[in-house]
Amino acid sequence: MESLLRSGVVREQTQLHRLLIYLGEKSIEDPLHPLKEYTIGLDALGKPGDYDPRIDPTVRVEAAKLRKRLKEYYDGPGATRPLRLTIPKGSYLPVFESAPATPAAGAPPRPDWARV
């Protein structure tokens, strides 16, 4: 998590930065407890108590931006990272997963049916 924050995938002191920290901490504290949009709005993004996620899409918009930034990072400078943090669509709970294996240099890629 620290290396991801230091990578510059999100700028410090922004909503995306706060969101990434919050989601990362929550996924480690209680990985089986789903995160609610309302709670994320209040706790991570500083929304007021009368925040209504049906009217204000801030959490969904920021989560989509964060998903995009993470994808760009792992497709680019973070491609060699052995562990990846992703936020699956339809959920706000991050998942830590191993990077996909890459074929050896010069080896032709294996077809999907051969990976069984």
XYZ file of N, CA and C in Angstrom:
348
model
N 0.832 -1.188 0.000
C 0.000 0.000 0.000
C 0.876 1.251 0.000
N 1.906 1.231 0.840
C 2.809 2.387 0.905
C 3.484 2.646 -0.438
N 3.958 1.587 -1.084
C 4.636 1.786 -2.369
C 3.662 2.290 -3.426
N 2.414 1.869 -3.342
C 1.400 2.349 -4.275
C 1.152 3.840 -4.066
N 1.082 4.259 -2.815
C 0.886 5.683 -2.523
C 2.099 6.508 -2.963
N 3.296 5.968 -2.756
C 4.512 6.689 -3.155
C 4.693 6.727 -4.674
N 4.030 5.829 -5.386
C 4.211 5.725 -6.830
C 3.677 6.938 -7.589
N 2.799 7.695 -6.950
C 2.220 8.843 -7.628
C 0.965 8.499 -8.412
N 0.419 7.305 -8.191
C -0.798 6.917 -8.898
C -1.924 7.907 -8.580
N -1.893 8.477 -7.389
C -2.814 9.561 -7.022
C -1.993 10.643 -6.321
N -2.378 11.884 -6.527
C -1.675 12.981 -5.872
C -2.097 13.087 -4.414
N -1.162 13.495 -3.566
C -1.468 13.655 -2.148
C -2.487 14.760 -1.934
N -3.188 14.650 -0.812
C -4.165 15.657 -0.387
C -5.299 15.845 -1.384
N -5.687 14.792 -2.055
C -6.828 14.841 -2.970
C -7.863 13.829 -2.497
N -9.056 13.916 -3.059
C -10.086 12.939 -2.709
C -9.655 11.526 -3.081
N -8.981 11.382 -4.221
C -8.530 10.048 -4.630
C -7.516 9.477 -3.651
N -6.647 10.321 -3.145
C -5.645 9.903 -2.168
C -6.331 9.422 -0.892
N -7.264 10.220 -0.390
C -7.997 9.839 0.825
C -8.803 8.557 0.595
N -9.407 8.447 -0.570
C -10.203 7.265 -0.892
C -9.332 6.017 -0.945
N -8.187 6.102 -1.591
C -7.284 4.960 -1.689
C -6.820 4.512 -0.308
N -6.433 5.444 0.534
C -5.997 5.106 1.892
C -7.137 4.451 2.663
N -8.300 5.060 2.619
C -9.458 4.540 3.350
C -9.815 3.120 2.900
N -9.944 2.924 1.595
C -10.314 1.613 1.079
C -9.250 0.565 1.395
N -7.986 0.942 1.273
C -6.900 0.019 1.591
C -6.918 -0.391 3.055
N -7.102 0.575 3.949
C -7.153 0.271 5.378
C -8.344 -0.618 5.709
N -9.498 -0.305 5.152
C -10.700 -1.092 5.434
C -10.564 -2.520 4.912
N -9.911 -2.697 3.778
C -9.765 -4.044 3.222
C -8.845 -4.897 4.087
N -7.917 -4.273 4.773
C -7.010 -5.008 5.651
C -7.673 -5.263 7.002
N -8.385 -4.258 7.524
C -9.047 -4.388 8.825
C -10.124 -5.463 8.817
N -10.978 -5.454 7.805
C -12.102 -6.381 7.762
C -12.439 -6.722 6.318
N -11.680 -7.644 5.722
C -11.856 -7.940 4.299
C -13.190 -8.605 3.942
N -13.928 -9.066 4.934
C -15.199 -9.730 4.644
C -16.392 -8.800 4.798
N -16.156 -7.603 5.285
C -17.248 -6.658 5.528
C -17.383 -5.727 4.324
N -18.517 -5.780 3.618
C -18.677 -4.904 2.449
C -18.736 -3.433 2.856
N -18.193 -2.593 2.018
C -18.199 -1.157 2.281
C -19.405 -0.520 1.610
N -20.047 0.353 2.317
C -21.231 1.044 1.805
C -20.853 2.413 1.270
N -21.486 2.794 0.198
C -21.226 4.079 -0.444
C -21.421 5.248 0.530
N -22.476 5.182 1.319
C -22.775 6.249 2.282
C -21.639 6.406 3.294
N -21.172 5.289 3.840
C -20.100 5.313 4.843
C -18.801 5.847 4.240
N -18.499 5.452 3.026
C -17.298 5.940 2.346
C -17.399 7.449 2.156
N -18.570 7.914 1.754
C -18.773 9.353 1.572
C -18.513 10.131 2.840
N -19.036 9.628 3.965
C -18.849 10.315 5.242
C -17.407 10.210 5.730
N -16.904 8.980 5.827
C -15.609 8.736 6.459
C -14.407 9.115 5.603
N -14.463 8.833 4.322
C -13.296 9.061 3.468
C -13.320 10.399 2.753
N -14.508 10.824 2.346
C -14.582 12.026 1.515
C -15.170 13.232 2.242
N -15.457 13.080 3.535
C -15.888 14.210 4.340
C -17.259 14.764 4.001
N -18.140 13.923 3.497
C -19.492 14.376 3.171
C -20.252 14.672 4.462
N -21.226 15.593 4.416
C -22.008 15.912 5.613
C -22.980 14.775 5.964
N -23.526 14.812 7.157
C -24.436 13.778 7.639
C -25.675 13.602 6.787
N -26.083 14.635 6.065
C -27.269 14.509 5.219
C -26.916 14.063 3.793
N -25.719 13.573 3.613
C -25.268 13.087 2.308
C -26.188 11.970 1.824
N -26.615 12.058 0.582
C -27.479 11.049 -0.017
C -26.821 10.561 -1.305
N -26.282 9.331 -1.294
C -25.587 8.820 -2.484
C -26.488 8.636 -3.703
N -27.808 8.625 -3.502
C -28.714 8.522 -4.649
C -28.736 9.822 -5.443
N -28.424 10.936 -4.748
C -28.436 12.250 -5.387
C -27.026 12.703 -5.765
N -26.084 12.426 -4.880
C -24.693 12.866 -5.058
C -23.827 11.655 -5.418
N -23.357 11.563 -6.671
C -22.595 10.388 -7.117
C -21.093 10.457 -6.830
N -20.662 11.342 -5.941
C -19.229 11.559 -5.729
C -18.458 10.271 -5.474
N -18.958 9.407 -4.611
C -18.225 8.179 -4.292
C -18.089 7.303 -5.532
N -19.157 7.145 -6.296
C -19.093 6.322 -7.507
C -18.127 6.915 -8.527
N -18.171 8.232 -8.680
C -17.292 8.908 -9.639
C -15.835 8.758 -9.219
N -15.548 8.997 -7.947
C -14.165 8.900 -7.469
C -13.668 7.447 -7.529
N -14.533 6.490 -7.226
C -14.132 5.080 -7.310
C -13.801 4.703 -8.753
N -14.589 5.197 -9.702
C -14.314 4.924 -11.121
C -12.972 5.535 -11.531
N -12.703 6.753 -11.077
C -11.406 7.388 -11.375
C -10.265 6.576 -10.783
N -10.454 6.097 -9.548
C -9.412 5.323 -8.889
C -9.176 4.001 -9.610
N -10.240 3.335 -10.029
C -10.088 2.093 -10.805
C -9.274 2.350 -12.073
N -9.583 3.457 -12.750
C -8.875 3.808 -13.983
C -7.400 4.083 -13.704
N -7.115 4.840 -12.662
C -5.714 5.151 -12.319
C -4.941 3.887 -11.961
N -5.563 3.007 -11.200
C -4.888 1.755 -10.841
C -4.594 0.918 -12.076
N -5.550 0.832 -12.980
C -5.337 0.072 -14.223
C -4.185 0.661 -15.025
N -4.175 1.992 -15.169
C -3.090 2.656 -15.907
C -1.740 2.391 -15.242
N -1.719 2.428 -13.915
C -0.470 2.189 -13.188
C 0.035 0.764 -13.429
N -0.852 -0.219 -13.295
C -0.426 -1.607 -13.455
C -0.190 -1.983 -14.918
N -0.748 -1.230 -15.839
C -0.448 -1.440 -17.259
C 0.856 -0.753 -17.657
N 1.324 0.179 -16.850
C 2.523 0.960 -17.158
C 3.628 0.740 -16.143
N 3.926 1.783 -15.344
C 5.070 1.715 -14.434
C 4.973 0.625 -13.373
N 3.776 0.208 -13.009
C 3.626 -0.815 -11.985
C 3.484 -2.217 -12.534
N 3.779 -2.395 -13.812
C 3.584 -3.694 -14.462
C 4.398 -4.811 -13.821
N 5.518 -4.494 -13.217
C 6.368 -5.535 -12.627
C 6.065 -5.787 -11.157
N 5.116 -5.061 -10.601
C 4.764 -5.255 -9.189
C 4.183 -6.661 -9.004
N 4.670 -7.403 -8.016
C 4.177 -8.770 -7.830
C 2.780 -8.835 -7.211
N 2.388 -7.783 -6.503
C 1.088 -7.745 -5.846
C 0.326 -6.523 -6.338
N -0.953 -6.708 -6.642
C -1.765 -5.624 -7.181
C -3.000 -5.402 -6.325
N -3.389 -4.152 -6.224
C -4.621 -3.781 -5.548
C -5.618 -3.398 -6.628
N -6.750 -4.063 -6.651
C -7.791 -3.734 -7.607
C -9.093 -3.506 -6.844
N -9.984 -2.761 -7.457
C -11.303 -2.522 -6.881
C -12.305 -3.015 -7.919
N -12.831 -4.211 -7.712
C -13.761 -4.762 -8.701
C -15.002 -3.885 -8.867
N -15.494 -3.794 -10.081
C -16.730 -3.050 -10.324
C -17.854 -3.699 -9.530
N -18.747 -2.858 -9.021
C -19.858 -3.358 -8.224
C -19.520 -3.502 -6.756
N -18.294 -3.161 -6.394
C -17.843 -3.264 -5.014
C -16.883 -2.118 -4.730
N -16.748 -1.780 -3.472
C -15.765 -0.775 -3.089
C -14.626 -1.405 -2.299
N -14.740 -2.683 -2.006
C -13.730 -3.363 -1.215
C -12.578 -3.798 -2.109
N -11.393 -3.244 -1.897
C -10.241 -3.617 -2.716
C -9.861 -5.079 -2.519
N -9.242 -5.603 -3.541
C -8.757 -6.972 -3.526
C -7.263 -6.919 -3.830
N -6.487 -7.627 -3.044
C -5.056 -7.753 -3.303
C -4.864 -9.069 -4.025
N -4.192 -9.022 -5.176
C -3.989 -10.231 -5.960
C -2.603 -10.251 -6.567
N -2.143 -11.445 -6.870
C -0.843 -11.594 -7.521
C -0.944 -11.123 -8.963
N 0.144 -10.559 -9.438
C 0.190 -10.122 -10.833
C 0.099 -11.340 -11.735
N -0.552 -11.194 -12.887
C -0.621 -12.332 -13.807
C 0.773 -12.715 -14.286
N 0.967 -13.995 -14.477
C 2.264 -14.470 -14.973
C 2.440 -14.015 -16.412
N 3.657 -13.651 -16.741
C 3.952 -13.238 -18.107
C 4.802 -14.323 -18.760
N 4.597 -14.576 -20.044
C 5.401 -15.599 -20.716
C 6.867 -15.170 -20.784
N 7.738 -16.140 -20.839
C 9.174 -15.857 -20.950
C 9.437 -15.067 -22.226
N 10.480 -14.248 -22.187
C 10.833 -13.427 -23.347
C 11.080 -14.325 -24.555
N 10.464 -13.978 -25.664
C 10.641 -14.725 -26.896
C 9.705 -15.911 -27.039
N 9.048 -16.299 -25.950
C 8.120 -17.426 -26.030
C 6.794 -16.943 -26.594
N 6.199 -17.707 -27.495
C 4.898 -17.291 -28.035
C 3.834 -17.407 -26.945
N 2.860 -16.507 -26.940
C 1.814 -16.593 -25.929
C 0.990 -17.865 -26.113
N 0.581 -18.442 -24.987
C -0.228 -19.661 -25.042
C -1.683 -19.278 -25.262
N -2.396 -20.029 -26.089
C -3.824 -19.743 -26.281
C -4.586 -20.019 -24.988
N -5.726 -19.360 -24.813
C -6.510 -19.507 -23.599
C -6.862 -20.965 -23.302
N -7.166 -21.748 -24.319
C -7.569 -23.127 -24.083
C -6.422 -23.959 -23.529
N -5.180 -23.514 -23.711
C -4.016 -24.283 -23.240
C -3.672 -23.962 -21.799
N -4.363 -23.012 -21.185
C -4.048 -22.599 -19.816
C -4.846 -23.372 -18.782
N -5.560 -24.352 -19.174
C -6.412 -25.106 -18.258
C -5.605 -25.994 -17.368
